[in-house]
Coordinates of C-alpha atoms and ligand atoms in Angstrom, one line a residue:
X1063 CA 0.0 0.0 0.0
X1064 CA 0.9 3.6 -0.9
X1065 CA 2.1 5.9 2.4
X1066 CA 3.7 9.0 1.6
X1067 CA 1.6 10.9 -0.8
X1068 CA 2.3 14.0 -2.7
X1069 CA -0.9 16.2 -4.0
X1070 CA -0.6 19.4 -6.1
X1071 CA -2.7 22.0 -6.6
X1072 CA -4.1 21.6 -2.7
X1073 CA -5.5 25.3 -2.5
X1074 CA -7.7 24.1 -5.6
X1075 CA -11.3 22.5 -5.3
X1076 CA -10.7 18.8 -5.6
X1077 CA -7.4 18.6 -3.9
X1078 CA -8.4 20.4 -0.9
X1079 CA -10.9 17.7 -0.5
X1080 CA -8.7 14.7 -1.0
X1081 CA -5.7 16.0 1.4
X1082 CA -8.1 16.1 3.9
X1083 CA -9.7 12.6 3.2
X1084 CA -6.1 10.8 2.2
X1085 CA -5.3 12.2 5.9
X1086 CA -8.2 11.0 7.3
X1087 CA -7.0 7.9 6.1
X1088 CA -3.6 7.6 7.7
X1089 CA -1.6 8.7 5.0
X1090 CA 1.1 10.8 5.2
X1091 CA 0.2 13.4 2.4
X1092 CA 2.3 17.2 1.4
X1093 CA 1.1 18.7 -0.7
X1094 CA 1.8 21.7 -3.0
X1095 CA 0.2 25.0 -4.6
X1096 CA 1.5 28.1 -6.2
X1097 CA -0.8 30.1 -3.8
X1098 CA 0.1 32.0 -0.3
X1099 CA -1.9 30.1 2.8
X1100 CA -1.8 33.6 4.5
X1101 CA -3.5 36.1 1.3
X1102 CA -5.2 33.1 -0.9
X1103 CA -3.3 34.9 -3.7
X1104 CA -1.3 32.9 -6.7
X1105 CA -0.8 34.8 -9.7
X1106 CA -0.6 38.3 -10.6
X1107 CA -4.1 38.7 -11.6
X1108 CA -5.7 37.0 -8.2
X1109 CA -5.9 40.0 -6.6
X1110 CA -8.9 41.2 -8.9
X1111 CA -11.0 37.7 -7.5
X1112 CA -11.5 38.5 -3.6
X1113 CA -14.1 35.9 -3.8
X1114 CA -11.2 33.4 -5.6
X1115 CA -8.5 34.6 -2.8
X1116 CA -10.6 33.9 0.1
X1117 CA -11.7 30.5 -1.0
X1118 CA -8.3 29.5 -1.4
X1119 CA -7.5 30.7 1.5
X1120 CA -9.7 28.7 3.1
X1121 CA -9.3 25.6 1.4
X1122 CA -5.6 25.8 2.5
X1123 CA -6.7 26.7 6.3
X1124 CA -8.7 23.9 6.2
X1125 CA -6.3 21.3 4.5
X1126 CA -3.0 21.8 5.3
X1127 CA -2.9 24.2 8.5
X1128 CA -5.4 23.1 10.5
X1129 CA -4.5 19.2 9.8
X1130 CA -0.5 20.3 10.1
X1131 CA -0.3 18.8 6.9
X1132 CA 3.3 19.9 5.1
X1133 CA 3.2 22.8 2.5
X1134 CA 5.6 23.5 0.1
X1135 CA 4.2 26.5 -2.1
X1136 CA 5.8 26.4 -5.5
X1137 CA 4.6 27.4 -9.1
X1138 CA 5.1 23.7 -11.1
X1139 CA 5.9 26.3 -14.0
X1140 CA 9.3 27.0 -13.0
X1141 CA 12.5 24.4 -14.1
X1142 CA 13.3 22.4 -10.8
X1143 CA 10.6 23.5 -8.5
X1144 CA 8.5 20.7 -8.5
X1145 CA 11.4 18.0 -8.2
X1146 CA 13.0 19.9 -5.5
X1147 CA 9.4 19.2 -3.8
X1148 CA 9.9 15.3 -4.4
X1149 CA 13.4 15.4 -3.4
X1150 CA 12.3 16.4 -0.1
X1151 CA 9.4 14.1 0.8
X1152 CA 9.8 11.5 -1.4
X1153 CA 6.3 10.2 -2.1
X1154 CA 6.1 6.8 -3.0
X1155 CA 2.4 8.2 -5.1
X1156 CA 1.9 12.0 -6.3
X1157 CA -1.3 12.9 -7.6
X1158 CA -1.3 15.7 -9.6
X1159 CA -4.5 18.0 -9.7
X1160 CA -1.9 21.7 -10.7
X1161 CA -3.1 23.0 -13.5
X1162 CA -5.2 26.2 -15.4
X1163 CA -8.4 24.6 -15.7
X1164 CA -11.8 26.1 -18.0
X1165 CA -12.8 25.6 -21.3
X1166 CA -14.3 28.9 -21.3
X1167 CA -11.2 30.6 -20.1
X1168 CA -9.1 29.1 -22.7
X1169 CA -11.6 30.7 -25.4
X1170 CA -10.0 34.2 -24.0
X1171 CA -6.6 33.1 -23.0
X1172 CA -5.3 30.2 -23.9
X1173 CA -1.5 31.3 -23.1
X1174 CA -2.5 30.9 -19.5
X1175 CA -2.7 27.5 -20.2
X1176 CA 0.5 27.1 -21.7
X1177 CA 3.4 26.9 -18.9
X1178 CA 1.3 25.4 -16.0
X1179 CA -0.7 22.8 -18.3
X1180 CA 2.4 21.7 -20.3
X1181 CA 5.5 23.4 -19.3
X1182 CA 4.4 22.4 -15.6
X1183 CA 3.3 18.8 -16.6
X1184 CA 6.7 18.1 -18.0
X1185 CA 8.1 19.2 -15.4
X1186 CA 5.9 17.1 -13.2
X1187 CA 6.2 14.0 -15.2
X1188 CA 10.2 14.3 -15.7
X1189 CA 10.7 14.7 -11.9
X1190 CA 8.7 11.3 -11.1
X1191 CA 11.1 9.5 -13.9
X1192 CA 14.4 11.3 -12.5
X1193 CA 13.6 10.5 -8.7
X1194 CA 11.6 7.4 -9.4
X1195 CA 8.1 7.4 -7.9
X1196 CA 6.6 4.3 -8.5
X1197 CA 3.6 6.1 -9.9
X1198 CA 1.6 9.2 -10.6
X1199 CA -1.7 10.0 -11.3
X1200 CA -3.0 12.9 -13.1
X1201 CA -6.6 15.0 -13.6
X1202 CA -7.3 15.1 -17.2
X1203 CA -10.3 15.9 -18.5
X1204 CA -14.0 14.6 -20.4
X1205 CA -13.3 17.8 -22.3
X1206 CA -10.2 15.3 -24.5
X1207 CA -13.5 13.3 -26.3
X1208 CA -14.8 16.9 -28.1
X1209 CA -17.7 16.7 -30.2
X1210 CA -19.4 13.3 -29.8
X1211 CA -22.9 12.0 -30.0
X1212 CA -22.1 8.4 -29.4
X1213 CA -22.6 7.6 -26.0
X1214 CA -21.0 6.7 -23.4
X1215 CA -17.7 8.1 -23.7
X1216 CA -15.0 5.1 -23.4
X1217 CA -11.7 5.4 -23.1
X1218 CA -10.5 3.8 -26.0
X1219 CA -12.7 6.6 -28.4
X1220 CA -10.8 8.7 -30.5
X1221 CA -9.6 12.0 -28.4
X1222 CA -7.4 13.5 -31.7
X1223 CA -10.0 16.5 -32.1
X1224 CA -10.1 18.7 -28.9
X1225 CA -12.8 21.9 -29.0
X1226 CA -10.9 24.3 -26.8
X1227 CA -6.7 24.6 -26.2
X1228 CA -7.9 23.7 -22.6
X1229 CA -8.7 20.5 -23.5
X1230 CA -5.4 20.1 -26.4
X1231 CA -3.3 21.0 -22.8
X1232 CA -4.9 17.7 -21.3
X1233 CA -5.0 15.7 -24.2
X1234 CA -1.2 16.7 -24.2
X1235 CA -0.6 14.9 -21.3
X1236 CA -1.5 12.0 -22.0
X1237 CA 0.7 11.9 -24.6
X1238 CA 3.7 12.9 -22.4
X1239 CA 2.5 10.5 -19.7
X1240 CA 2.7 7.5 -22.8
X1241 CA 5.6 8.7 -23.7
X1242 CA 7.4 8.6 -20.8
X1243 CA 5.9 5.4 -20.5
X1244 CA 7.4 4.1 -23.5
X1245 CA 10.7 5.6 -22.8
X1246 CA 11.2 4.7 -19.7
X1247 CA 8.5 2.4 -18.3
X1248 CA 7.2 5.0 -15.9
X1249 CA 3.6 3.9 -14.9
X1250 CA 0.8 6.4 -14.4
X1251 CA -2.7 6.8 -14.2
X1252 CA -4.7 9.5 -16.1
X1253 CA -8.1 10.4 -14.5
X1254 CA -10.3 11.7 -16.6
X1255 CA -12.7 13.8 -14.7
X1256 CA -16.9 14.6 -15.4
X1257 CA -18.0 18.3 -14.2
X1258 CA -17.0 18.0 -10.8
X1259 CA -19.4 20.2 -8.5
X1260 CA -19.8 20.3 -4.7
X1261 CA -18.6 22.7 -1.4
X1262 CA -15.7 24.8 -1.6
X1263 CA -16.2 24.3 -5.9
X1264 CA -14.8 26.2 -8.4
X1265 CA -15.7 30.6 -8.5
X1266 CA -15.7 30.1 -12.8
X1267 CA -18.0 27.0 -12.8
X1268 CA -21.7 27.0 -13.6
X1269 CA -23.0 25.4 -10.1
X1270 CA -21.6 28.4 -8.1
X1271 CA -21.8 31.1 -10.6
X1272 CA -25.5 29.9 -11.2
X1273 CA -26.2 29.8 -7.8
X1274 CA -25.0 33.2 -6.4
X1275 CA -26.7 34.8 -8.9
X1276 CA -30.0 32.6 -8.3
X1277 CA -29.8 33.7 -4.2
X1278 CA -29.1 38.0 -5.8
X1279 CA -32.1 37.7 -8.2
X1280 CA -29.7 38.6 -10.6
X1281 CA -29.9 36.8 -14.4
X1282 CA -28.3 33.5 -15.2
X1283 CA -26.5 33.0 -18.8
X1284 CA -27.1 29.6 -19.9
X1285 CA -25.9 28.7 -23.0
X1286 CA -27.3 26.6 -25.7
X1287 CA -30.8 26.7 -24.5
X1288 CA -30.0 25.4 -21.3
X1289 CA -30.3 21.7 -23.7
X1290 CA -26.2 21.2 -23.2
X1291 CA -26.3 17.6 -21.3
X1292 CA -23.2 16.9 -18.6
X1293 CA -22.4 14.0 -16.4
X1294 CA -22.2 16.1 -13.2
X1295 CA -19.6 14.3 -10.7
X1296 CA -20.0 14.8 -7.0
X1297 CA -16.5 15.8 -5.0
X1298 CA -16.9 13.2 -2.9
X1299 CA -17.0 10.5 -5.2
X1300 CA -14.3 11.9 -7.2
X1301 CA -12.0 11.7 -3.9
X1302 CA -13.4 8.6 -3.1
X1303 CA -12.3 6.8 -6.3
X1304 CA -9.1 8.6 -6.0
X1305 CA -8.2 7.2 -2.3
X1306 CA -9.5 4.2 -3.9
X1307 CA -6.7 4.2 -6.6
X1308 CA -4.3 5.1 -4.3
X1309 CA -4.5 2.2 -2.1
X1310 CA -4.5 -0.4 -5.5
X1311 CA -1.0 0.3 -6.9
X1312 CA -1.0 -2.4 -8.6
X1313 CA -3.7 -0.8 -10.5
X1314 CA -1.5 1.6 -12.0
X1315 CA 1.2 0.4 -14.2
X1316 CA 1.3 0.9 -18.0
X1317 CA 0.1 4.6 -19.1
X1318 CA -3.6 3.8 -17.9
X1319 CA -6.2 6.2 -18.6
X1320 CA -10.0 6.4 -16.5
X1321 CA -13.1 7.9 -16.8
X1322 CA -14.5 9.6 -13.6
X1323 CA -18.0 10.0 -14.0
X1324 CA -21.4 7.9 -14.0
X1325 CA -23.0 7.9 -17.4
X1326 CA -25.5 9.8 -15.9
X1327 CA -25.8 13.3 -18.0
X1328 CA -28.4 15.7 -16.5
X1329 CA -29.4 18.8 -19.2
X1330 CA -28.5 21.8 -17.8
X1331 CA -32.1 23.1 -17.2
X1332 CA -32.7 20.3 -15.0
X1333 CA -29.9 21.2 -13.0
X1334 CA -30.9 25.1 -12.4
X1335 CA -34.0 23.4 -11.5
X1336 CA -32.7 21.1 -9.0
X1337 CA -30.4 24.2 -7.7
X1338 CA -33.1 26.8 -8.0
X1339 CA -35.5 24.3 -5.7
X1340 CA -33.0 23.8 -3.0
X1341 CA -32.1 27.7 -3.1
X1342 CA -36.0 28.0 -2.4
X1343 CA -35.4 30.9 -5.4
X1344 CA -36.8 31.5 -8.8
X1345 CA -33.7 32.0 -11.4
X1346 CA -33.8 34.5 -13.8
X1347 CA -32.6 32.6 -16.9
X1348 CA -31.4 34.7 -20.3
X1349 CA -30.2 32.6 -22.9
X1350 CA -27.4 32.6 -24.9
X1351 CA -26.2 30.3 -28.4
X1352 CA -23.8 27.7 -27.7
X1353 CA -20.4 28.8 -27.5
X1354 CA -17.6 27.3 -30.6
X1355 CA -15.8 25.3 -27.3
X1356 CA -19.1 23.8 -26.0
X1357 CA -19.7 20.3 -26.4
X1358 CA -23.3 18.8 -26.3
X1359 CA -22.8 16.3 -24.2
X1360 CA -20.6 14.7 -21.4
X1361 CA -21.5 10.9 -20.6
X1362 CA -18.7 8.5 -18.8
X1363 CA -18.7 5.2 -19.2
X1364 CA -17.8 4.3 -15.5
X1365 CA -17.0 0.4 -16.8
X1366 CA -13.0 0.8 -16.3
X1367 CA -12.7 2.9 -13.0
X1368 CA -15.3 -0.1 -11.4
X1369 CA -13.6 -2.7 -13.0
X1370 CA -10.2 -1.1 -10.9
X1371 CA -11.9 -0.3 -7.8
X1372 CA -14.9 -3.1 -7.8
X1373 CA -17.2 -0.5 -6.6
X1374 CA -17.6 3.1 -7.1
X1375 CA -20.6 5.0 -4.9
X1376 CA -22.8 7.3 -6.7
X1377 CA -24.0 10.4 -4.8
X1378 CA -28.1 11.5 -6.6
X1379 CA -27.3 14.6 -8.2
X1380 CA -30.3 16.0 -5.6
X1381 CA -28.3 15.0 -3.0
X1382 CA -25.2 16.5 -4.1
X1383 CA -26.7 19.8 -4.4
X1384 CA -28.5 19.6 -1.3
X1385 CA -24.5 20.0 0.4
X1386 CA -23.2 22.1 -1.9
X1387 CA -25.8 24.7 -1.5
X1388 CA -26.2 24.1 2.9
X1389 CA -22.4 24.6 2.4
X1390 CA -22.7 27.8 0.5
X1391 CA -25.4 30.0 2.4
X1392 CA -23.3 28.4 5.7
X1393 CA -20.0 30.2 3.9
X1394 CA -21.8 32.7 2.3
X1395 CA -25.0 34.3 4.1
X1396 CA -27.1 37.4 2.7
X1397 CA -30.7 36.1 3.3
Ligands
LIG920 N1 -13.5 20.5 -11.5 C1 -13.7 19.9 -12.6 O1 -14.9 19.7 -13.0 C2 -12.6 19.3 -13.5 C3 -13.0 18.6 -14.6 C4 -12.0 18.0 -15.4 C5 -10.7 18.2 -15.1 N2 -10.4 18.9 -14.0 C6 -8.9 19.0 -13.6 O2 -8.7 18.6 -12.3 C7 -7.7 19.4 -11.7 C8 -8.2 20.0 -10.4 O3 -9.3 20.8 -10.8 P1 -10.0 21.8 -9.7 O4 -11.4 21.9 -10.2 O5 -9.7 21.4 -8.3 O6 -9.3 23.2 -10.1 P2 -8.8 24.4 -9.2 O7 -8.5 25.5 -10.1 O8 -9.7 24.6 -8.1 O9 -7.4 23.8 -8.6 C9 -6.2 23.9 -9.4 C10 -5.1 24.3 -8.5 O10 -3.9 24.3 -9.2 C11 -3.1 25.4 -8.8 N3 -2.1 25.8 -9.8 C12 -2.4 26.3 -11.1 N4 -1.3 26.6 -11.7 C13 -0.3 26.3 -10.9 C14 1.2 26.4 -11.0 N5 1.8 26.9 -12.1 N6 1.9 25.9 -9.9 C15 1.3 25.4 -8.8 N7 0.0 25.3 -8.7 C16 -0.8 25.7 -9.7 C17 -4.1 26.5 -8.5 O11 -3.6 27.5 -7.7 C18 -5.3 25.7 -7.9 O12 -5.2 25.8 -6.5 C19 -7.2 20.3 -12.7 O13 -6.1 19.7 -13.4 C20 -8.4 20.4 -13.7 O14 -8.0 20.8 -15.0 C21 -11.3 19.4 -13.2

């Protein structure tokens, strides 16, 4: 079994949850981010996001501090950084979550994506080879299989025709993971993750955006009639299959690739119904066309990931946003 584990990209959404669950679990888990535990700040631009600061602020207080888990705060962008990271703690598993994520922002800026997604996944990847972790595992993305209609999703589908860069960064890396894999036998797992939503989520993802501007009576832009269909993911599942990897190394050893979500895809309008019912509010919904790196539809075939873990739970996406939004107006009150 797996002991010392290495996470990055802790003051994010996901990893924040799994330190805290991997430490629940008796493991003895750093991890790392490029963002100050005392200002929630990480990049130059942070400062203009309060609400982005605070939550990763938060997350970190929550994850690392009050745990007395170790922090190492580092930007995976810069040569050496990461592998002096390994050096020191020398995990025997890192699980790498680091990255720029959003389609939507990499419609506006897809050089963001550029030295953390790739220049920081090589970096990443080459310091597991050089100081030989027995294995890593990686977030990609359901954003690799594009444009599809043929459901659900496998792994084995064709992923050579990404819709936004964010999603060529991803499908990147599983290239450089095989690669790396070829060259030098280096095993690791890429997960693939479904629209992950829950507490502490994401500032730029539709479940909070939605919903803060569902509780202000301010208008909600839904795009593509509110008829886009995704396979939303509960956080606690995600984490659960992750732990779930972690303790099967033996799981992991070619350059394995997993779906993370339940072939379960909810439209859109169902969801801001769900959300608008547990919000006890009416949204205000304006419509917008789909945008050019939209995809229809999300749907995971879940087939692999059980086959690995044997079982997987499945949080009811009522259920899921019966927490996230408790968690929310507890974090967040202005009834
Ligand atoms: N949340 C989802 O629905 C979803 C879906 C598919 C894939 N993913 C992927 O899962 C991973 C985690 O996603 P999340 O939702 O928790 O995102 P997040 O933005 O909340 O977390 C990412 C973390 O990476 C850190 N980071 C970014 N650039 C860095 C750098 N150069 N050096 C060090 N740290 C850096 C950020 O500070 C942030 O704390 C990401 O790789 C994302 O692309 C997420």
């Amino acid at each position: 079994m797996s002991k010392k584990i290495l996470v990055s990209g802790v003051a994010g959404f996901i990893g924040s949850h799994l330190v805290k669950s991997l430490h629940a679990l008796g493991y003895e888990v750093a991890g790392c981010d490029k963002v100050d535990p005392q200002t929630g700040l990480g990049g130059i631009h942070d400062s203009a996001e309060p609400v982005l600061a605070r939550l990763r602020k938060e997350r970190l207080a929550a994850c690392v501090t009050q745990l007395g888990v170790k922090y190492f705060q580092i930007d995976i962008g810069q040569a050496d950084a990461f592998a002096s990271v390994v050096a020191q703690w020398q995990p025997d598993t890192v699980v790498h979550l680091a990255a720029q994520a959003g389609v939507r922002h990499s419609m506006q800026a897809p050089m963001d994506f550029v030295t953390p997604n790739l220049v920081g996944f090589a970096h990443v990847l080459d310091a597991c080879h050089r100081l030989q972790v027995p294995r890593l595992l990686y977030a990609s993305s359901s954003s690799v299989y594009g444009m599809r209609s043929q459901v659900p999703f496998v792994e084995t589908d064709r992923t050579d025709q990404p819709q936004s860069f964010y999603a060529a960064t991803k499908m990147a890396n599983e290239m450089m993971a095989y690669a790396y894999h070829s060259q030098y036998g280096m095993a690791s797992l890429g997960m693939r993750f479904f629209t992950v939503y829950g507490p502490w989520g994401r500032t730029d993802m539709a479940p909070f955006m939605f919903a803060q501007n569902i509780r202000r009576g301010l208008p909600i832009k839904v795009f593509g009639e509110g008829k886009l269909r995704r396979d939303f993911t509960y956080v606690d599942d995600i984490v659960e299959a992750i732990t779930g990897l972690v303790a099967r190394p033996e799981v992991v050893h070619g350059a394995e690739i997993v779906n993370m979500g339940h072939q379960r895809p909810v439209e859109v309008n169902t969801f801001i119904e769900l959300l608008a019912r547990h919000l006890n509010r009416q949204p205000v919904i304006e419509y917008a066309p789909m945008q050019v790196a939209d995809v229809p539809l999300t749907c995971a075939s879940e087939d692999r990931l059980v086959g690995m873990l044997g079982s997987w739970r499945e949080t009811p996406l009522d259920t899921g946003l019966e927490h996230f939004v408790k968690w929310l107006q507890a974090w967040d009150p202005m009834d």
